[in-house]
Tab-separated table of C-alpha atoms and ligand atoms in Angstrom:
chain	number	residue	atom	x	y	z
A	1	MET	CA	28.630	109.368	2.281
A	2	THR	CA	26.449	106.310	1.662
A	3	SER	CA	22.650	106.529	2.355
A	4	PRO	CA	21.458	104.980	5.380
A	5	ILE	CA	19.864	101.510	5.490
A	6	LEU	CA	16.248	101.625	7.171
A	7	VAL	CA	15.372	98.659	9.215
A	8	THR	CA	11.619	98.630	10.195
A	9	GLY	CA	10.916	96.539	13.254
A	10	GLY	CA	14.557	97.226	14.234
A	11	THR	CA	13.506	97.116	17.901
A	12	GLY	CA	11.998	93.666	17.597
A	13	THR	CA	13.694	90.027	18.050
A	14	LEU	CA	14.940	89.743	14.542
A	15	GLY	CA	15.284	93.443	13.712
A	16	ARG	CA	17.589	94.167	16.441
A	17	LEU	CA	20.095	91.506	15.320
A	18	VAL	CA	19.784	92.752	11.896
A	19	VAL	CA	20.700	96.254	12.911
A	20	ARG	CA	23.505	94.881	15.249
A	21	ARG	CA	25.062	93.147	12.188
A	22	LEU	CA	24.669	95.808	9.813
A	23	ARG	CA	26.267	98.226	12.302
A	24	ASP	CA	29.082	95.767	12.526
A	25	ALA	CA	29.320	95.751	8.806
A	26	GLY	CA	29.877	99.558	8.955
A	27	CYS	CA	26.516	100.570	7.626
A	28	ASP	CA	24.635	103.692	8.510
A	29	VAL	CA	21.429	102.581	10.186
A	30	ARG	CA	18.022	104.112	10.636
A	31	VAL	CA	15.320	102.275	12.681
A	32	LEU	CA	11.609	102.798	12.397
A	33	SER	CA	9.606	102.324	15.560
A	34	ARG	CA	6.258	103.291	16.986
A	35	ARG	CA	7.819	104.649	19.961
A	36	SER	CA	10.039	107.532	20.002
A	37	ARG	CA	13.604	106.959	21.260
A	38	ALA	CA	16.914	109.143	21.188
A	39	ALA	CA	19.886	108.051	18.801
A	40	LYS	CA	22.035	105.549	20.263
A	41	ASP	CA	25.141	103.571	19.140
A	42	GLY	CA	25.108	105.551	15.938
A	43	ILE	CA	21.663	104.447	15.260
A	44	GLN	CA	18.959	106.696	14.257
A	45	PHE	CA	15.501	106.077	15.456
A	46	MET	CA	12.507	107.451	13.406
A	47	THR	CA	8.946	107.611	14.791
A	48	GLY	CA	6.150	106.160	12.729
A	49	ASP	CA	3.457	103.577	12.392
A	50	LEU	CA	3.202	101.128	9.475
A	51	ALA	CA	-0.278	100.616	10.154
A	52	THR	CA	-1.591	104.039	9.595
A	53	GLY	CA	1.247	105.369	7.355
A	54	GLU	CA	2.046	108.219	9.788
A	55	GLY	CA	5.752	109.221	9.969
A	56	ILE	CA	6.632	106.737	7.082
A	57	GLU	CA	7.699	109.285	4.463
A	58	ALA	CA	10.130	110.930	6.541
A	59	ALA	CA	11.588	107.372	7.749
A	60	VAL	CA	12.164	106.433	4.121
A	61	ASP	CA	13.603	109.729	2.922
A	62	GLY	CA	16.902	109.496	1.575
A	63	VAL	CA	17.179	105.715	2.026
A	64	ALA	CA	18.407	103.446	-0.609
A	65	THR	CA	17.848	100.102	1.029
A	66	ILE	CA	15.070	99.057	3.443
A	67	VAL	CA	15.016	95.755	5.723
A	68	HIS	CA	11.349	95.177	6.438
A	69	CYS	CA	11.230	93.353	9.723
A	70	ALA	CA	8.499	94.817	11.227
A	71	GLY	CA	5.513	92.706	11.751
A	72	SER	CA	2.572	91.512	14.007
A	73	ASN	CA	-0.051	88.819	14.111
A	74	LYS	CA	-2.396	90.779	11.955
A	75	GLY	CA	-2.228	93.237	9.139
A	76	ASP	CA	1.121	92.833	7.692
A	77	GLU	CA	-0.155	93.469	4.288
A	78	ASP	CA	-1.492	96.858	5.083
A	79	LYS	CA	1.987	97.729	6.590
A	80	ALA	CA	3.883	96.556	3.668
A	81	ARG	CA	1.460	98.542	1.381
A	82	ASN	CA	2.098	101.891	3.362
A	83	LEU	CA	5.807	101.047	3.359
A	84	VAL	CA	5.896	100.225	-0.348
A	85	ARG	CA	3.920	103.390	-1.327
A	86	ALA	CA	6.377	105.662	0.701
A	87	ALA	CA	9.538	103.654	-0.550
A	88	SER	CA	8.399	104.041	-4.230
A	89	ARG	CA	7.773	107.792	-3.768
A	90	ALA	CA	11.383	108.118	-2.206
A	91	GLY	CA	12.864	106.125	-5.035
A	92	ALA	CA	14.339	103.288	-2.578
A	93	ALA	CA	16.394	100.907	-4.642
A	94	HIS	CA	15.960	97.654	-2.754
A	95	LEU	CA	13.382	96.203	-0.278
A	96	VAL	CA	14.441	93.136	1.565
A	97	TYR	CA	11.292	91.228	3.305
A	98	ILE	CA	11.298	88.543	6.017
A	99	SER	CA	8.054	86.190	5.670
A	100	VAL	CA	7.332	82.745	6.893
A	101	VAL	CA	7.773	79.285	5.506
A	102	GLY	CA	4.337	77.916	4.691
A	103	ALA	CA	2.996	81.254	3.782
A	104	ASP	CA	1.933	79.957	0.409
A	105	ARG	CA	0.723	76.366	1.547
A	106	ILE	CA	-1.654	77.241	4.298
A	107	PRO	CA	-5.060	77.144	2.973
A	108	LEU	CA	-7.351	79.924	4.260
A	109	GLY	CA	-10.743	78.981	2.927
A	110	SER	CA	-12.834	78.880	5.712
A	111	ARG	CA	-13.455	81.135	8.989
A	112	VAL	CA	-12.119	78.329	11.100
A	113	ASP	CA	-8.932	78.471	9.064
A	114	ARG	CA	-8.420	82.333	8.883
A	115	ALA	CA	-9.323	82.525	12.733
A	116	MET	CA	-6.446	80.057	13.781
A	117	PHE	CA	-3.986	80.858	10.864
A	118	GLY	CA	-4.694	84.234	9.482
A	119	TYR	CA	-1.094	85.288	10.245
A	120	PHE	CA	0.129	83.141	7.160
A	121	GLY	CA	-2.376	84.728	4.861
A	122	SER	CA	-1.348	88.246	5.759
A	123	LYS	CA	2.428	87.342	5.376
A	124	LEU	CA	1.605	85.827	1.706
A	125	ALA	CA	-0.393	89.014	0.873
A	126	ALA	CA	2.546	91.338	2.253
A	127	GLU	CA	4.947	89.087	0.184
A	128	ARG	CA	2.636	90.008	-3.048
A	129	VAL	CA	2.707	93.783	-2.226
A	130	VAL	CA	6.463	93.661	-2.077
A	131	ALA	CA	6.859	91.534	-5.295
A	132	ASP	CA	4.340	93.885	-7.163
A	133	SER	CA	5.744	96.954	-5.624
A	134	GLY	CA	7.880	97.875	-8.692
A	135	LEU	CA	10.783	98.059	-6.484
A	136	SER	CA	13.776	95.763	-6.579
A	137	TRP	CA	13.019	93.267	-3.926
A	138	THR	CA	14.415	90.113	-2.035
A	139	THR	CA	12.257	87.951	0.154
A	140	LEU	CA	13.328	85.213	2.619
A	141	ARG	CA	11.003	82.906	4.492
A	142	ALA	CA	11.926	81.476	7.719
A	143	THR	CA	10.613	78.941	10.211
A	144	GLN	CA	9.376	79.994	13.792
A	145	PHE	CA	12.224	81.651	15.695
A	146	HIS	CA	13.398	80.023	19.138
A	147	GLU	CA	12.082	83.252	21.134
A	148	LEU	CA	8.576	82.832	19.703
A	149	ILE	CA	8.619	79.098	20.709
A	150	LEU	CA	9.868	80.111	24.142
A	151	THR	CA	7.268	82.724	24.852
A	152	VAL	CA	4.521	80.253	23.670
A	153	ALA	CA	5.934	77.604	25.970
A	154	GLN	CA	6.055	80.087	28.975
A	155	GLN	CA	2.498	81.032	28.492
A	156	MET	CA	1.045	77.552	27.993
A	157	ALA	CA	3.147	76.176	31.034
A	158	LYS	CA	0.965	78.789	33.269
A	159	LEU	CA	-1.701	76.190	32.516
A	160	PRO	CA	-2.379	73.188	34.905
A	161	VAL	CA	-2.846	70.972	31.732
A	162	VAL	CA	-1.302	72.054	28.450
A	163	PRO	CA	-3.038	71.609	25.344
A	164	ILE	CA	-0.967	70.918	22.191
A	165	PRO	CA	-2.188	70.742	18.533
A	166	ALA	CA	-2.248	66.986	17.721
A	167	GLY	CA	0.216	66.044	15.173
A	168	PHE	CA	1.762	69.511	14.658
A	169	GLN	CA	5.613	69.806	14.260
A	170	VAL	CA	7.812	72.859	14.363
A	171	GLN	CA	11.410	73.581	13.152
A	172	PRO	CA	12.785	76.061	15.156
A	173	ILE	CA	15.540	78.481	14.101
A	174	ASP	CA	17.941	80.722	15.788
A	175	ALA	CA	16.869	84.485	14.893
A	176	ASP	CA	20.473	85.480	14.648
A	177	GLU	CA	21.115	82.991	11.848
A	178	VAL	CA	18.144	84.418	10.020
A	179	ALA	CA	19.503	88.091	10.804
A	180	ALA	CA	22.916	86.984	9.305
A	181	ARG	CA	21.369	85.743	5.968
A	182	LEU	CA	19.002	88.813	5.774
A	183	VAL	CA	22.036	91.137	6.255
A	184	GLU	CA	23.867	89.005	3.517
A	185	LEU	CA	20.997	89.597	1.354
A	186	THR	CA	20.608	93.241	2.062
A	187	LEU	CA	24.126	93.947	1.217
A	188	GLY	CA	23.778	91.672	-2.091
A	189	GLU	CA	21.899	92.233	-5.371
A	190	PRO	CA	18.063	92.075	-5.299
A	191	ALA	CA	17.358	88.463	-5.519
A	192	GLY	CA	13.566	87.910	-5.352
A	193	GLN	CA	12.226	85.107	-3.816
A	194	VAL	CA	15.374	83.205	-2.223
A	195	PRO	CA	15.338	79.773	-0.940
A	196	ASP	CA	13.619	79.059	2.605
A	197	MET	CA	15.564	78.794	5.626
A	198	GLY	CA	14.637	76.229	8.414
A	199	GLY	CA	16.161	75.236	11.588
A	200	PRO	CA	18.463	72.286	12.042
A	201	ARG	CA	15.657	69.829	13.248
A	202	VAL	CA	12.051	69.226	13.075
A	203	TYR	CA	10.335	68.423	16.455
A	204	GLY	CA	6.875	67.449	17.543
A	205	ALA	CA	5.247	70.494	19.044
A	206	ALA	CA	4.793	68.346	22.376
A	207	ASP	CA	8.542	67.583	22.361
A	208	LEU	CA	9.432	71.188	22.205
A	209	LEU	CA	7.157	71.715	25.197
A	210	ARG	CA	8.694	68.840	27.124
A	211	GLY	CA	12.134	70.250	26.330
A	212	TYR	CA	11.145	73.398	27.999
A	213	LEU	CA	9.629	71.715	30.832
A	214	ARG	CA	12.520	69.723	31.656
A	215	ALA	CA	15.014	72.850	31.101
A	216	SER	CA	12.819	74.829	33.492
A	217	GLN	CA	12.253	71.951	35.915
A	218	ARG	CA	8.555	71.703	35.662
A	219	ARG	CA	6.005	68.947	35.143
A	220	ARG	CA	2.733	69.666	33.361
A	221	PRO	CA	0.309	66.907	31.538
A	222	ILE	CA	0.124	67.641	28.024
A	223	LEU	CA	-3.265	67.171	26.399
A	224	PRO	CA	-3.233	66.644	22.617
A	225	LEU	CA	-5.839	68.722	20.877
A	226	TRP	CA	-7.206	67.699	17.458
A	227	LEU	CA	-7.706	71.087	15.507
A	228	PRO	CA	-10.584	71.234	12.871
A	229	GLY	CA	-10.133	72.625	9.334
A	230	LYS	CA	-7.921	72.262	6.248
A	231	ALA	CA	-5.214	74.758	7.304
A	232	ALA	CA	-4.530	72.460	10.478
A	233	ARG	CA	-4.592	69.346	8.199
A	234	VAL	CA	-1.705	71.159	6.062
A	235	PHE	CA	0.006	71.919	9.427
A	236	ARG	CA	-0.161	68.093	10.420
A	237	ALA	CA	1.150	67.123	6.936
A	238	GLY	CA	4.140	69.443	7.579
A	239	GLY	CA	3.146	72.489	5.517
A	240	ASN	CA	4.938	75.058	8.002
A	241	LEU	CA	8.348	73.160	7.568
A	242	ALA	CA	11.251	73.340	5.321
A	243	PRO	CA	13.123	70.002	6.008
A	244	GLU	CA	14.995	70.080	2.732
A	245	GLN	CA	16.334	73.827	3.820
A	246	ALA	CA	17.227	72.568	7.362
A	247	VAL	CA	20.227	74.949	6.927
A	248	GLY	CA	20.094	76.255	10.629
A	249	HIS	CA	22.742	75.244	13.229
A	250	ARG	CA	21.654	76.220	16.737
A	251	THR	CA	19.291	73.841	18.144
A	252	TRP	CA	16.196	74.257	20.509
A	253	GLU	CA	18.170	72.362	23.165
A	254	GLU	CA	21.167	74.629	22.917
A	255	PHE	CA	18.976	77.728	22.914
A	256	LEU	CA	17.363	76.567	26.122
A	257	ALA	CA	20.605	75.774	27.744
A	258	GLU	CA	21.937	79.116	27.198
A	259	ARG	CA	18.770	80.821	28.559
B	301	LIG	N1	8.836	85.169	15.283
B	301	LIG	C1	8.916	84.186	14.293
B	301	LIG	O1	9.073	83.103	14.706
B	301	LIG	C2	9.112	84.407	12.757
B	301	LIG	C3	9.298	83.482	11.882
B	301	LIG	C4	9.346	83.969	10.592
B	301	LIG	C5	9.107	85.259	10.261
B	301	LIG	N2	8.956	86.166	10.924
B	301	LIG	C6	8.653	87.398	10.480
B	301	LIG	O2	9.934	88.251	11.072
B	301	LIG	C7	9.483	89.649	11.395
B	301	LIG	C8	9.942	89.900	12.710
B	301	LIG	O3	9.522	89.092	13.660
B	301	LIG	P1	9.975	89.214	15.227
B	301	LIG	O4	9.397	87.969	16.036
B	301	LIG	O5	11.304	89.809	15.404
B	301	LIG	O6	8.808	90.304	15.552
B	301	LIG	P2	8.563	91.063	17.127
B	301	LIG	O7	9.755	90.862	18.078
B	301	LIG	O8	7.241	90.992	17.656
B	301	LIG	O9	8.916	92.723	16.864
B	301	LIG	C9	7.976	93.312	16.014
B	301	LIG	C10	8.772	94.450	15.452
B	301	LIG	O10	7.636	95.142	14.404
B	301	LIG	C11	7.626	96.399	14.899
B	301	LIG	N3	6.091	96.864	14.448
B	301	LIG	C12	5.028	96.101	14.819
B	301	LIG	N4	3.784	96.748	14.429
B	301	LIG	C13	4.426	97.914	13.951
B	301	LIG	C14	3.780	99.132	13.110
B	301	LIG	N5	2.441	99.176	12.994
B	301	LIG	N6	4.540	100.186	12.690
B	301	LIG	C15	5.762	100.127	12.908
B	301	LIG	N7	6.532	98.873	13.274
B	301	LIG	C16	5.733	97.911	13.809
B	301	LIG	C17	7.808	96.656	16.261
B	301	LIG	O11	8.338	97.911	16.524
B	301	LIG	P3	7.869	98.919	17.783
B	301	LIG	O12	7.105	98.086	18.802
B	301	LIG	O13	9.183	99.530	18.388
B	301	LIG	O14	7.002	99.891	17.023
B	301	LIG	C18	8.935	95.673	16.406
B	301	LIG	O15	10.103	96.223	16.259
B	301	LIG	C19	8.008	89.774	11.295
B	301	LIG	O16	7.761	90.126	10.034
B	301	LIG	C20	7.590	88.159	11.501
B	301	LIG	O17	6.430	88.007	10.919
B	301	LIG	C21	8.730	85.768	12.571
């Protein structure tokens, strides 16, 4: 019998797609979630919280490979630390991590920068925890998933006038294409930091919103908002993009049309 692959965040947007693809590849899959769930479709669910470390030892027990997709807008370095500690004790052979394009480029020197873009700092810190873990590892950075952009657009469109950070661009990518690459990396040899993965096109943030408004047959005035700080300046210069790695295929328009 082969040991199961643990997918943290296997209930989330990306993790669910990773789980499905690993199952399709014939792998035995275990999912970590903060909520308890009954086993389903051959997937075993383990209850645990990476922020506190509770339940993590049992989740990694007997696991050789871990795909770490759990994340939130804060504290991913602590989650990575708790996971790495338990995985090292359990003797895991390969830890695969998903991070974000720009994690190493967005400066977070000031309070303003950290308040607005602290997520990028916590992803970089988590990457370092993984790289320094002593485990064999693979880290992939991806640009923003379509689902995230849609959620933001839906929230923003509730406002009568929609503020959009002036000069910001986004390169949205299909989460299932990222899942396919993660599964390929998971089933391969540990590869360290692999090339970034970006969506097929770079859009102005306002154009993405306009696309959503058009597709949902709404009209809203857009108000460009000049964000202060060095991190925002790096965003305006495209620090969150990977135009030379525009390897994704499905476009924002295709995603919207299917929704
Ligand atoms: N969304 C993007 O555009 C994007 C782009 C690049 C990289 N990423 C990275 O990709 C990963 C997945 O993103 P996503 O958008 O798929 O996330 P998501 O849909 O928000 O799902 C988050 C997942 O993390 C789990 N989780 C959160 N906090 C946890 C904790 N304390 N302990 C255990 N599990 C926890 C949740 O599980 P339960 O709720 O079941 O506990 C859920 O399965 C994240 O690391 C994110 O930073 C995302």
